[in-house]
mmCIF file of C-alpha atoms in Angstrom:
data_model
loop_
_atom_site.group_PDB
_atom_site.id
_atom_site.type_symbol
_atom_site.label_atom_id
_atom_site.label_comp_id
_atom_site.label_asym_id
_atom_site.label_seq_id
_atom_site.Cartn_x
_atom_site.Cartn_y
_atom_site.Cartn_z
ATOM 1 C CA MET I 1 -33.390 3.944 11.543
ATOM 2 C CA THR I 2 -30.657 2.276 13.569
ATOM 3 C CA GLU I 3 -30.360 0.059 10.710
ATOM 4 C CA ALA I 4 -29.497 2.684 8.209
ATOM 5 C CA PHE I 5 -27.532 4.543 10.418
ATOM 6 C CA LEU I 6 -24.767 2.109 11.647
ATOM 7 C CA PRO I 7 -23.469 1.399 8.179
ATOM 8 C CA LEU I 8 -23.396 5.237 7.633
ATOM 9 C CA LEU I 9 -21.821 5.812 10.941
ATOM 10 C CA ALA I 10 -18.899 2.798 10.350
ATOM 11 C CA VAL I 11 -18.428 4.413 6.761
ATOM 12 C CA SER I 12 -17.840 7.942 8.191
ATOM 13 C CA VAL I 13 -15.445 6.813 10.966
ATOM 14 C CA GLY I 14 -13.636 4.837 8.210
ATOM 15 C CA ALA I 15 -13.081 8.068 6.014
ATOM 16 C CA PHE I 16 -12.054 10.205 8.968
ATOM 17 C CA GLY I 17 -9.510 7.802 9.987
ATOM 18 C CA TYR I 18 -7.887 7.366 6.464
ATOM 19 C CA ALA I 19 -7.514 11.195 6.276
ATOM 20 C CA PHE I 20 -6.552 11.451 10.065
ATOM 21 C CA VAL I 21 -3.861 9.011 10.340
ATOM 22 C CA PRO I 22 -1.935 9.814 6.878
ATOM 23 C CA THR I 23 -2.109 13.368 7.971
ATOM 24 C CA LEU I 24 -0.849 12.773 11.550
ATOM 25 C CA VAL I 25 1.949 10.718 10.396
ATOM 26 C CA SER I 26 3.024 13.153 7.774
ATOM 27 C CA VAL I 27 3.022 16.032 10.808
ATOM 28 C CA HIS I 28 4.696 13.890 13.134
ATOM 29 C CA THR I 29 7.624 12.685 10.962
ATOM 30 C CA ARG I 30 7.712 15.255 8.119
ATOM 31 C CA LEU I 31 7.248 12.439 5.573
ATOM 32 C CA VAL I 32 5.230 13.700 2.577
ATOM 33 C CA THR I 33 3.827 10.577 0.989
ATOM 34 C CA PRO I 34 1.092 9.811 3.517
ATOM 35 C CA VAL I 35 -0.711 13.303 2.985
ATOM 36 C CA LEU I 36 0.221 13.144 -0.716
ATOM 37 C CA GLY I 37 -1.316 9.759 -1.166
ATOM 38 C CA LEU I 38 -4.471 11.084 0.459
ATOM 39 C CA LEU I 39 -4.800 14.031 -1.406
ATOM 40 C CA ALA I 40 -4.134 11.884 -4.644
ATOM 41 C CA SER I 41 -6.796 9.274 -3.908
ATOM 42 C CA VAL I 42 -9.291 12.134 -3.183
ATOM 43 C CA VAL I 43 -8.465 13.976 -6.302
ATOM 44 C CA ALA I 44 -8.962 10.751 -8.070
ATOM 45 C CA VAL I 45 -12.385 10.121 -6.740
ATOM 46 C CA VAL I 46 -13.260 13.195 -7.789
ATOM 47 C CA VAL I 47 -12.385 13.218 -11.227
ATOM 48 C CA ALA I 48 -13.865 9.958 -11.706
ATOM 49 C CA THR I 49 -16.900 10.927 -10.286
ATOM 50 C CA ALA I 50 -17.089 14.094 -12.574
ATOM 51 C CA THR I 51 -16.172 12.159 -15.595
ATOM 52 C CA SER I 52 -18.473 9.198 -15.134
ATOM 53 C CA PRO I 53 -22.248 8.510 -15.780
ATOM 54 C CA ALA I 54 -24.059 9.284 -12.896
ATOM 55 C CA PRO I 55 -25.579 6.255 -10.989
ATOM 56 C CA VAL I 56 -29.462 5.037 -11.361
ATOM 57 C CA TRP I 57 -31.028 4.174 -8.410
ATOM 58 C CA GLY I 58 -33.898 2.081 -8.582
ATOM 59 C CA ASN I 59 -35.851 -0.903 -6.917
ATOM 60 C CA ILE I 60 -36.481 -4.891 -7.828
ATOM 61 C CA GLY I 61 -39.277 -6.158 -5.099
ATOM 62 C CA SER I 62 -37.852 -4.818 -1.740
ATOM 63 C CA GLN I 63 -34.057 -4.327 -2.977
ATOM 64 C CA SER I 64 -32.646 -1.396 -3.775
ATOM 65 C CA VAL I 65 -30.029 -1.416 -6.660
ATOM 66 C CA VAL I 66 -27.846 0.977 -8.552
ATOM 67 C CA ILE I 67 -26.742 1.070 -12.089
ATOM 68 C CA GLY I 68 -23.292 2.738 -12.846
ATOM 69 C CA PRO I 69 -20.214 3.668 -10.831
ATOM 70 C CA VAL I 70 -20.535 4.818 -7.320
ATOM 71 C CA HIS I 71 -16.905 5.866 -7.038
ATOM 72 C CA VAL I 72 -17.298 7.830 -3.922
ATOM 73 C CA TRP I 73 -19.230 5.021 -2.002
ATOM 74 C CA ASN I 74 -16.449 2.760 -3.429
ATOM 75 C CA TYR I 75 -13.576 5.371 -1.761
ATOM 76 C CA VAL I 76 -14.969 5.333 1.688
ATOM 77 C CA THR I 77 -15.611 1.556 2.027
ATOM 78 C CA ALA I 78 -12.016 0.846 0.452
ATOM 79 C CA TRP I 79 -10.351 3.057 2.961
ATOM 80 C CA PRO I 80 -8.598 0.647 4.746
ATOM 81 C CA ILE I 81 -6.908 -0.605 1.540
ATOM 82 C CA LEU I 82 -5.869 2.898 0.759
ATOM 83 C CA LEU I 83 -4.361 3.678 4.395
ATOM 84 C CA ALA I 84 -2.212 0.379 4.204
ATOM 85 C CA LEU I 85 -1.254 1.395 0.694
ATOM 86 C CA THR I 86 -0.497 4.901 2.323
ATOM 87 C CA PHE I 87 1.753 3.118 4.931
ATOM 88 C CA VAL I 88 3.659 1.455 2.221
ATOM 89 C CA ALA I 89 4.404 4.558 0.739
ATOM 90 C CA GLY I 90 5.596 6.130 3.657
ATOM 91 C CA VAL I 91 8.114 3.362 4.638
ATOM 92 C CA THR I 92 9.440 3.424 1.159
ATOM 93 C CA GLU I 93 9.834 7.026 1.450
ATOM 94 C CA PHE I 94 11.437 7.026 4.629
ATOM 95 C CA ALA I 95 13.896 4.152 3.476
ATOM 96 C CA ILE I 96 14.852 5.866 0.252
ATOM 97 C CA ARG I 97 15.531 9.557 2.176
ATOM 98 C CA HIS I 98 17.112 8.194 4.957
ATOM 99 C CA GLY I 99 19.393 5.300 3.518
ATOM 100 C CA TYR I 100 20.401 7.308 0.729
ATOM 101 C CA GLN I 101 20.516 10.717 2.513
ATOM 102 C CA LEU I 102 18.196 12.508 0.558
ATOM 103 C CA ALA I 103 17.087 15.442 2.786
ATOM 104 C CA SER I 104 17.122 12.795 5.517
ATOM 105 C CA GLY I 105 18.015 15.609 7.876
ATOM 106 C CA ARG I 106 14.458 16.919 7.816
ATOM 107 C CA LEU I 107 12.792 13.779 9.143
ATOM 108 C CA ARG I 108 12.006 13.203 12.727
ATOM 109 C CA ALA I 109 10.860 10.235 14.914
ATOM 110 C CA VAL I 110 11.813 7.946 12.513
ATOM 111 C CA PRO I 111 13.965 5.031 13.205
ATOM 112 C CA SER I 112 17.920 4.526 12.188
ATOM 113 C CA LEU I 113 19.320 2.410 9.590
ATOM 114 C CA PRO I 114 20.228 -0.134 9.166
ATOM 115 C CA PHE I 115 17.785 -2.599 10.554
ATOM 116 C CA SER I 116 18.281 -5.654 12.708
ATOM 117 C CA ARG I 117 16.113 -8.858 11.662
ATOM 118 C CA ARG I 118 13.767 -7.855 14.406
ATOM 119 C CA MET I 119 13.257 -4.436 13.380
ATOM 120 C CA LEU I 120 12.873 -5.327 9.697
ATOM 121 C CA ALA I 121 10.211 -8.161 10.986
ATOM 122 C CA VAL I 122 8.592 -5.436 13.154
ATOM 123 C CA THR I 123 8.265 -2.875 10.360
ATOM 124 C CA VAL I 124 7.466 -5.098 7.499
ATOM 125 C CA ILE I 125 5.128 -7.711 8.585
ATOM 126 C CA PRO I 126 2.290 -5.053 10.058
ATOM 127 C CA VAL I 127 2.305 -3.082 6.876
ATOM 128 C CA ALA I 128 2.137 -6.077 4.553
ATOM 129 C CA GLY I 129 -0.487 -7.726 7.007
ATOM 130 C CA LEU I 130 -2.343 -4.757 7.049
ATOM 131 C CA LEU I 131 -2.780 -4.396 3.169
ATOM 132 C CA GLY I 132 -3.476 -8.115 2.956
ATOM 133 C CA THR I 133 -6.146 -8.021 5.668
ATOM 134 C CA ALA I 134 -7.659 -4.873 4.156
ATOM 135 C CA THR I 135 -7.619 -6.305 0.655
ATOM 136 C CA ALA I 136 -9.251 -9.986 1.854
ATOM 137 C CA LEU I 137 -11.838 -8.085 3.925
ATOM 138 C CA THR I 138 -12.794 -5.861 0.732
ATOM 139 C CA THR I 139 -13.349 -9.045 -1.429
ATOM 140 C CA SER I 140 -14.797 -11.397 0.986
ATOM 141 C CA SER I 141 -17.726 -11.241 -0.807
ATOM 142 C CA ALA I 142 -16.754 -12.077 -4.098
ATOM 143 C CA GLY I 143 -15.398 -15.886 -3.296
ATOM 144 C CA SER I 144 -15.075 -18.469 -0.764
ATOM 145 C CA MET I 145 -13.215 -18.198 2.580
ATOM 146 C CA VAL I 146 -9.908 -20.220 1.508
ATOM 147 C CA GLY I 147 -10.145 -17.828 -1.937
ATOM 148 C CA VAL I 148 -10.192 -14.900 0.487
ATOM 149 C CA LEU I 149 -7.380 -16.416 2.590
ATOM 150 C CA ILE I 150 -5.342 -17.154 -0.390
ATOM 151 C CA VAL I 151 -5.606 -13.453 -2.010
ATOM 152 C CA GLY I 152 -4.597 -11.997 1.598
ATOM 153 C CA SER I 153 -1.744 -14.558 1.574
ATOM 154 C CA LEU I 154 -0.626 -13.394 -1.797
ATOM 155 C CA VAL I 155 -0.985 -9.730 -1.149
ATOM 156 C CA VAL I 156 1.218 -10.264 2.016
ATOM 157 C CA VAL I 157 4.106 -11.878 0.359
ATOM 158 C CA ALA I 158 3.847 -9.387 -2.732
ATOM 159 C CA THR I 159 4.168 -6.837 -0.133
ATOM 160 C CA ILE I 160 6.685 -7.875 2.201
ATOM 161 C CA ILE I 161 9.453 -8.841 -0.875
ATOM 162 C CA PRO I 162 9.910 -5.606 -2.384
ATOM 163 C CA LEU I 163 9.883 -3.975 1.317
ATOM 164 C CA VAL I 164 12.597 -6.098 2.767
ATOM 165 C CA ALA I 165 14.733 -5.651 -0.748
ATOM 166 C CA LEU I 166 14.257 -1.676 0.126
ATOM 167 C CA LEU I 167 14.943 -1.701 4.010
ATOM 168 C CA SER I 168 17.617 -4.681 4.001
ATOM 169 C CA ARG I 169 19.621 -3.625 0.953
ATOM 170 C CA GLY I 170 18.420 -0.442 -0.571
ATOM 171 C CA LEU I 171 16.948 -2.317 -3.886
ATOM 172 C CA VAL I 172 14.543 0.023 -5.659
ATOM 173 C CA VAL I 173 13.302 -2.205 -8.701
ATOM 174 C CA PRO I 174 11.002 -4.476 -6.617
ATOM 175 C CA ILE I 175 9.329 -1.729 -4.762
ATOM 176 C CA ALA I 176 8.824 0.339 -8.192
ATOM 177 C CA LEU I 177 7.490 -2.754 -9.622
ATOM 178 C CA PHE I 178 5.093 -3.059 -6.542
ATOM 179 C CA ALA I 179 4.001 0.763 -7.583
ATOM 180 C CA VAL I 180 3.061 -0.222 -10.771
ATOM 181 C CA PHE I 181 1.491 -3.319 -10.729
ATOM 182 C CA VAL I 182 -0.033 -3.814 -7.055
ATOM 183 C CA PRO I 183 -2.215 -0.682 -6.489
ATOM 184 C CA PRO I 184 -4.173 -1.156 -9.658
ATOM 185 C CA VAL I 185 -5.096 -4.691 -8.471
ATOM 186 C CA VAL I 186 -5.922 -4.217 -4.790
ATOM 187 C CA LEU I 187 -7.966 -0.905 -5.957
ATOM 188 C CA ALA I 188 -9.830 -2.541 -8.911
ATOM 189 C CA GLY I 189 -13.128 -2.469 -7.024
ATOM 190 C CA MET I 190 -12.632 1.115 -6.094
ATOM 191 C CA PHE I 191 -12.857 2.388 -9.913
ATOM 192 C CA GLY I 192 -13.783 -0.705 -11.826
ATOM 193 C CA THR I 193 -16.295 -3.478 -11.541
ATOM 194 C CA PRO I 194 -14.732 -6.646 -11.309
ATOM 195 C CA ASP I 195 -16.950 -9.633 -11.205
ATOM 196 C CA SER I 196 -14.891 -11.575 -8.746
ATOM 197 C CA GLY I 197 -11.478 -11.489 -6.736
ATOM 198 C CA VAL I 198 -9.895 -13.640 -9.315
ATOM 199 C CA HIS I 199 -7.696 -10.728 -10.667
ATOM 200 C CA LEU I 200 -5.969 -10.801 -7.506
ATOM 201 C CA LEU I 201 -4.490 -14.138 -8.172
ATOM 202 C CA LEU I 202 -1.843 -12.152 -10.365
ATOM 203 C CA LEU I 203 -0.397 -11.035 -7.437
ATOM 204 C CA GLY I 204 1.347 -14.466 -7.562
ATOM 205 C CA PRO I 205 3.007 -14.042 -10.467
ATOM 206 C CA TYR I 206 3.896 -10.588 -9.392
ATOM 207 C CA ALA I 207 5.455 -11.874 -6.377
ATOM 208 C CA ILE I 208 7.599 -13.964 -8.439
ATOM 209 C CA LEU I 209 8.392 -10.661 -10.579
ATOM 210 C CA PHE I 210 9.807 -8.595 -7.765
ATOM 211 C CA CYS I 211 12.131 -11.487 -6.778
ATOM 212 C CA VAL I 212 13.506 -11.461 -10.354
ATOM 213 C CA GLY I 213 14.097 -7.877 -9.994
ATOM 214 C CA TRP I 214 15.488 -8.058 -6.898
ATOM 215 C CA LEU I 215 18.097 -10.767 -7.918
ATOM 216 C CA LEU I 216 18.846 -8.691 -11.013
ATOM 217 C CA GLU I 217 19.517 -5.480 -9.403
ATOM 218 C CA SER I 218 21.303 -7.290 -6.935
ATOM 219 C CA LEU I 219 23.976 -8.453 -9.234
ATOM 220 C CA LEU I 220 24.307 -5.673 -11.426
ATOM 221 C CA ARG I 221 24.924 -3.478 -8.336
ATOM 222 C CA SER I 222 27.187 -5.860 -6.765
ATOM 223 C CA ARG I 223 29.083 -6.267 -9.898
ATOM 224 C CA TYR I 224 29.655 -2.431 -10.720
ATOM 225 C CA ARG I 225 29.130 -0.580 -7.568
ATOM 226 C CA GLY I 226 29.795 -2.843 -4.659
ATOM 227 C CA TRP I 227 27.380 -4.852 -2.403
ATOM 228 C CA ASN I 228 24.656 -2.289 -2.131
ATOM 229 C CA GLY I 229 25.557 0.377 -5.106
ATOM 230 C CA GLY I 230 27.752 2.135 -2.789
ATOM 231 C CA ARG I 231 25.478 4.606 -0.847
ATOM 232 C CA PHE I 232 22.477 3.116 0.902
ATOM 233 C CA ALA I 233 22.833 3.473 4.844
ATOM 234 C CA ALA I 234 25.551 0.877 5.806
ATOM 235 C CA LYS I 235 25.717 -2.758 5.438
ATOM 236 C CA PRO I 236 22.670 -4.518 7.114
ATOM 237 C CA ASN I 237 22.939 -5.381 10.372
ATOM 238 C CA LEU I 238 20.644 -8.201 10.323
ATOM 239 C CA THR I 239 21.406 -10.048 13.420
#
């Protein structure tokens, strides 16, 4: 009884935490992406469950097995990744709205831009570290410890690059590329059935792509509109 109850309790607490934290952040700061990300993930799970074949449960000897997708279970076990992506979305919204003065007056309890080097590190490293750790933990059964550490490190690097580009220079191409490429990779186990975590190694080339996007946008904007495109906050205070 206890052995069956503890996993259910852990999953329930995680699912509640993922629902509670984004809602609290949105209410406290008036950022909309945390709660919208929560709603979008719930809707995605409901749609995937409704449009997928029902899983079939059975037994092989003393082991219980399931054939078919179990999206709801994947959702509640992948909540650390979803929560980390929610934080990335929140930081992105803050940087764009505050840095480019897009309805920034409605925000509250948020720091001021430009960031110092210390503030940049305090903001970016925990968010990237959370996503890297969450991804590594959810893929820990798919490979060796060395492979898991490599995957976690790649996720951290691929997250730091676009966030630093956005928060320090107002560059949007790297974070746009991140939004296109990274969530599908780290959530592949939620809506897909990957045999291993090998697909996560794609984050290495993606990190290079983000750097290329950073360089190209910097060159174009500095050439045609000044050092930062002429609008983002103020010149970075990286001291």
